[in-house]
Amino acid sequence: MEKEIIILAKSKKFYNLCIAGIDTSNGEWIRIVSDDDSISHAVKIEDAVYEDGSVSNLFDVVKIECKGKEESYYQVENYIYDSNYYWLKVRQASIKEILRIHPIEDKDFIFYNSQKKIPNTLLLEQREAEKYSLMLISPKNMIIHVRQWPNKKDVTMSFIYNGIFYKYLSVTDIEYEQRFLSLEPGDYKLKEGTLLVLSLGDCYYKDNCHYKLIASIIER
């Protein structure tokens, strides 16, 4: 089974990658996952490359050989890639093309509630046809927070979406996280019109909740 997607998110996951995009044929979300349970089904870094050794990037239109769809109760968009095949880059897409295929989404909430996380029990209550774990949005008042803790430094984001203030969502976009980790602790405003790809993460064992993640930041 071959899937052609436009890559819209390439973020960190278990020292490997979480990659997601939209199907070029219908605009639907697809998350590419591995069958390796030891890395929580992340995409191995060495697999997210083309035959010439170049690395896949945002906006690449890519053909990926998949073994099939592998839905979970919280991520219904997952397809397992076949590591026996190289990914094939077709071309690069523009933001204009992306928004034509998959317009900015307008939902009441980000992943079912107004918090930065959602209990797994609430997810299990959702109707199968209404489940989703990826979004493309353009919120207002986007602020990136760089905070220094005793043992680490982290990057989070707050913003307003449909009148709701979402606070301190973790940024897992590799490029933006590294860029802001190099800065002094503080708050940094992003320009209006910036697009965000949000993803619902795995269940955190300490509180049985799924956290909402900023998987990709797309300035335009």
GROMACS .gro file of C-alpha atoms in nm:
model
  220
    1MET     CA    1   0.000   0.000   0.000
    2GLU     CA    2   0.156   0.326  -0.112
    3LYS     CA    3   0.067   0.659   0.049
    4GLU     CA    4   0.161   0.997  -0.094
    5ILE     CA    5   0.168   1.269   0.169
    6ILE     CA    6   0.283   1.625   0.218
    7ILE     CA    7   0.495   1.625   0.535
    8LEU     CA    8   0.364   1.885   0.778
    9ALA     CA    9   0.521   1.765   1.102
   10LYS     CA   10   0.860   1.620   1.182
   11SER     CA   11   0.908   1.629   1.556
   12LYS     CA   12   1.103   1.442   1.820
   13LYS     CA   13   0.978   1.121   1.978
   14PHE     CA   14   1.180   0.875   2.187
   15TYR     CA   15   1.507   1.001   2.033
   16ASN     CA   16   1.357   0.932   1.693
   17LEU     CA   17   1.083   1.102   1.491
   18CYS     CA   18   0.710   1.158   1.477
   19ILE     CA   19   0.613   1.231   1.117
   20ALA     CA   20   0.269   1.333   0.994
   21GLY     CA   21   0.117   1.494   0.691
   22ILE     CA   22  -0.182   1.513   0.464
   23ASP     CA   23  -0.282   1.270   0.191
   24THR     CA   24  -0.240   1.447  -0.144
   25SER     CA   25  -0.545   1.269  -0.286
   26ASN     CA   26  -0.801   1.373  -0.023
   27GLY     CA   27  -0.636   1.603   0.233
   28GLU     CA   28  -0.683   1.358   0.520
   29TRP     CA   29  -0.429   1.335   0.799
   30ILE     CA   30  -0.178   1.050   0.799
   31ARG     CA   31   0.071   0.979   1.075
   32ILE     CA   32   0.358   0.755   0.971
   33VAL     CA   33   0.459   0.507   1.243
   34SER     CA   34   0.688   0.208   1.280
   35ASP     CA   35   0.607  -0.135   1.418
   36ASP     CA   36   0.880  -0.099   1.682
   37ASP     CA   37   0.712  -0.097   2.021
   38SER     CA   38   1.043  -0.030   2.202
   39ILE     CA   39   1.045   0.329   2.066
   40SER     CA   40   0.668   0.373   2.100
   41HIS     CA   41   0.626   0.324   1.722
   42ALA     CA   42   0.833   0.630   1.634
   43VAL     CA   43   0.989   0.660   1.288
   44LYS     CA   44   1.357   0.567   1.303
   45ILE     CA   45   1.579   0.855   1.197
   46GLU     CA   46   1.766   0.637   0.948
   47ASP     CA   47   1.439   0.536   0.779
   48ALA     CA   48   1.314   0.891   0.712
   49VAL     CA   49   1.555   0.938   0.421
   50TYR     CA   50   1.557   0.904   0.045
   51GLU     CA   51   1.765   0.663  -0.163
   52ASP     CA   52   2.030   0.928  -0.230
   53GLY     CA   53   2.078   0.974   0.145
   54SER     CA   54   1.905   1.312   0.168
   55VAL     CA   55   1.673   1.375   0.461
   56SER     CA   56   1.297   1.424   0.440
   57ASN     CA   57   1.173   1.769   0.539
   58LEU     CA   58   0.857   1.975   0.585
   59PHE     CA   59   0.657   2.038   0.268
   60ASP     CA   60   0.816   1.740   0.089
   61VAL     CA   61   0.564   1.545  -0.117
   62VAL     CA   62   0.665   1.188  -0.039
   63LYS     CA   63   0.559   0.842  -0.151
   64ILE     CA   64   0.586   0.591   0.133
   65GLU     CA   65   0.525   0.217   0.113
   66CYS     CA   66   0.304   0.115   0.406
   67LYS     CA   67   0.209  -0.220   0.552
   68GLY     CA   68  -0.136  -0.098   0.644
   69LYS     CA   69  -0.336   0.117   0.881
   70GLU     CA   70  -0.284   0.071   1.253
   71GLU     CA   71  -0.538   0.267   1.456
   72SER     CA   72  -0.522   0.307   1.832
   73TYR     CA   73  -0.789   0.443   2.065
   74TYR     CA   74  -0.623   0.786   2.062
   75GLN     CA   75  -0.451   0.802   1.721
   76VAL     CA   76  -0.675   0.695   1.433
   77GLU     CA   77  -0.455   0.833   1.153
   78ASN     CA   78  -0.162   0.591   1.190
   79TYR     CA   79  -0.008   0.396   0.902
   80ILE     CA   80   0.287   0.158   0.952
   81TYR     CA   81   0.565   0.219   0.701
   82ASP     CA   82   0.761  -0.067   0.544
   83SER     CA   83   1.131  -0.021   0.628
   84ASN     CA   84   1.230  -0.241   0.333
   85TYR     CA   85   1.156   0.048   0.096
   86TYR     CA   86   1.313   0.391   0.061
   87TRP     CA   87   1.086   0.691   0.079
   88LEU     CA   88   1.052   0.867  -0.257
   89LYS     CA   89   1.047   1.245  -0.279
   90VAL     CA   90   0.819   1.364  -0.559
   91ARG     CA   91   0.854   1.742  -0.518
   92GLN     CA   92   0.798   2.025  -0.271
   93ALA     CA   93   0.456   2.170  -0.194
   94SER     CA   94   0.371   2.533  -0.126
   95ILE     CA   95   0.167   2.660   0.168
   96LYS     CA   96  -0.097   2.772  -0.082
   97GLU     CA   97  -0.131   2.415  -0.213
   98ILE     CA   98  -0.139   2.274   0.140
   99LEU     CA   99  -0.422   2.504   0.248
  100ARG     CA  100  -0.616   2.424  -0.069
  101ILE     CA  101  -0.596   2.050   0.004
  102HIS     CA  102  -0.643   2.085   0.379
  103PRO     CA  103  -0.783   2.421   0.500
  104ILE     CA  104  -0.712   2.556   0.849
  105GLU     CA  105  -0.934   2.369   1.093
  106ASP     CA  106  -1.204   2.531   1.303
  107LYS     CA  107  -1.315   2.317   1.596
  108ASP     CA  108  -1.472   2.410   1.929
  109PHE     CA  109  -1.175   2.270   2.121
  110ILE     CA  110  -0.826   2.140   2.064
  111PHE     CA  111  -0.863   1.768   2.119
  112TYR     CA  112  -1.191   1.761   2.306
  113ASN     CA  113  -1.130   2.001   2.597
  114SER     CA  114  -0.980   2.336   2.699
  115GLN     CA  115  -0.681   2.195   2.891
  116LYS     CA  116  -0.328   2.106   2.781
  117LYS     CA  117  -0.399   1.736   2.835
  118ILE     CA  118  -0.686   1.492   2.813
  119PRO     CA  119  -0.752   1.188   3.040
  120ASN     CA  120  -0.744   0.858   2.855
  121THR     CA  121  -1.087   0.775   3.000
  122LEU     CA  122  -1.235   1.074   2.815
  123LEU     CA  123  -1.076   0.960   2.492
  124LEU     CA  124  -1.218   0.613   2.532
  125GLU     CA  125  -1.566   0.766   2.558
  126GLN     CA  126  -1.540   0.938   2.218
  127ARG     CA  127  -1.727   0.794   1.922
  128GLU     CA  128  -1.492   0.627   1.675
  129ALA     CA  129  -1.610   0.843   1.386
  130GLU     CA  130  -1.527   1.160   1.581
  131LYS     CA  131  -1.179   1.072   1.699
  132TYR     CA  132  -0.878   1.268   1.576
  133SER     CA  133  -0.524   1.339   1.698
  134LEU     CA  134  -0.384   1.590   1.447
  135MET     CA  135  -0.486   1.950   1.371
  136LEU     CA  136  -0.376   2.242   1.155
  137ILE     CA  137  -0.466   2.575   1.316
  138SER     CA  138  -0.376   2.946   1.311
  139PRO     CA  139  -0.442   3.072   1.665
  140LYS     CA  140  -0.396   3.418   1.811
  141ASN     CA  141  -0.153   3.562   2.065
  142MET     CA  142   0.110   3.290   2.024
  143ILE     CA  143   0.378   3.316   2.292
  144ILE     CA  144   0.677   3.082   2.319
  145HIS     CA  145   0.802   3.036   2.676
  146VAL     CA  146   1.165   2.946   2.741
  147ARG     CA  147   1.206   2.837   3.101
  148GLN     CA  148   1.513   2.731   3.298
  149TRP     CA  149   1.461   2.464   3.562
  150PRO     CA  150   1.723   2.322   3.804
  151ASN     CA  151   1.801   2.028   3.578
  152LYS     CA  152   1.675   2.131   3.235
  153LYS     CA  153   1.553   2.403   3.004
  154ASP     CA  154   1.226   2.366   2.815
  155VAL     CA  155   1.021   2.530   2.542
  156THR     CA  156   0.642   2.557   2.560
  157MET     CA  157   0.374   2.768   2.394
  158SER     CA  158   0.054   2.943   2.496
  159PHE     CA  159  -0.209   3.084   2.258
  160ILE     CA  160  -0.576   3.165   2.211
  161TYR     CA  161  -0.789   2.940   1.991
  162ASN     CA  162  -1.161   3.004   1.943
  163GLY     CA  163  -1.163   3.227   2.251
  164ILE     CA  164  -0.994   2.967   2.474
  165PHE     CA  165  -0.652   3.029   2.629
  166TYR     CA  166  -0.435   2.717   2.602
  167LYS     CA  167  -0.129   2.735   2.826
  168TYR     CA  168   0.216   2.576   2.821
  169LEU     CA  169   0.185   2.314   2.549
  170SER     CA  170   0.519   2.143   2.485
  171VAL     CA  171   0.698   2.231   2.161
  172THR     CA  172   0.833   1.915   1.994
  173ASP     CA  173   0.914   2.079   1.659
  174ILE     CA  174   1.286   1.997   1.641
  175GLU     CA  175   1.400   2.313   1.462
  176TYR     CA  176   1.202   2.556   1.676
  177GLU     CA  177   1.282   2.382   2.002
  178GLN     CA  178   1.656   2.402   1.931
  179ARG     CA  179   1.627   2.763   1.815
  180PHE     CA  180   1.456   2.877   2.132
  181LEU     CA  181   1.666   2.664   2.367
  182SER     CA  182   1.961   2.874   2.250
  183LEU     CA  183   1.790   3.190   2.378
  184GLU     CA  184   1.772   3.335   2.726
  185PRO     CA  185   1.473   3.235   2.941
  186GLY     CA  186   1.174   3.454   2.867
  187ASP     CA  187   0.861   3.494   2.654
  188TYR     CA  188   0.878   3.538   2.277
  189LYS     CA  189   0.582   3.638   2.060
  190LEU     CA  190   0.523   3.476   1.721
  191LYS     CA  191   0.371   3.677   1.438
  192GLU     CA  192   0.001   3.648   1.364
  193GLY     CA  193  -0.084   3.410   1.080
  194THR     CA  194   0.165   3.147   1.192
  195LEU     CA  195   0.033   2.794   1.144
  196LEU     CA  196   0.060   2.521   1.404
  197VAL     CA  197   0.032   2.146   1.363
  198LEU     CA  198  -0.082   1.990   1.689
  199SER     CA  199  -0.056   1.625   1.780
  200LEU     CA  200  -0.196   1.421   2.066
  201GLY     CA  201   0.085   1.233   2.238
  202ASP     CA  202   0.103   0.889   2.395
  203CYS     CA  203  -0.048   0.822   2.736
  204TYR     CA  204   0.174   0.948   3.018
  205TYR     CA  205   0.198   0.674   3.276
  206LYS     CA  206   0.209   0.906   3.580
  207ASP     CA  207  -0.134   1.057   3.527
  208ASN     CA  208  -0.294   0.847   3.249
  209CYS     CA  209  -0.332   1.155   3.032
  210HIS     CA  210  -0.248   1.237   2.672
  211TYR     CA  211  -0.069   1.571   2.631
  212LYS     CA  212  -0.128   1.812   2.344
  213LEU     CA  213   0.195   1.883   2.157
  214ILE     CA  214   0.310   2.155   1.915
  215ALA     CA  215   0.450   1.921   1.650
  216SER     CA  216   0.519   2.187   1.389
  217ILE     CA  217   0.543   2.567   1.370
  218ILE     CA  218   0.501   2.711   1.020
  219GLU     CA  219   0.567   3.085   0.988
  220ARG     CA  220   0.445   3.252   0.672
   0.00000   0.00000   0.00000
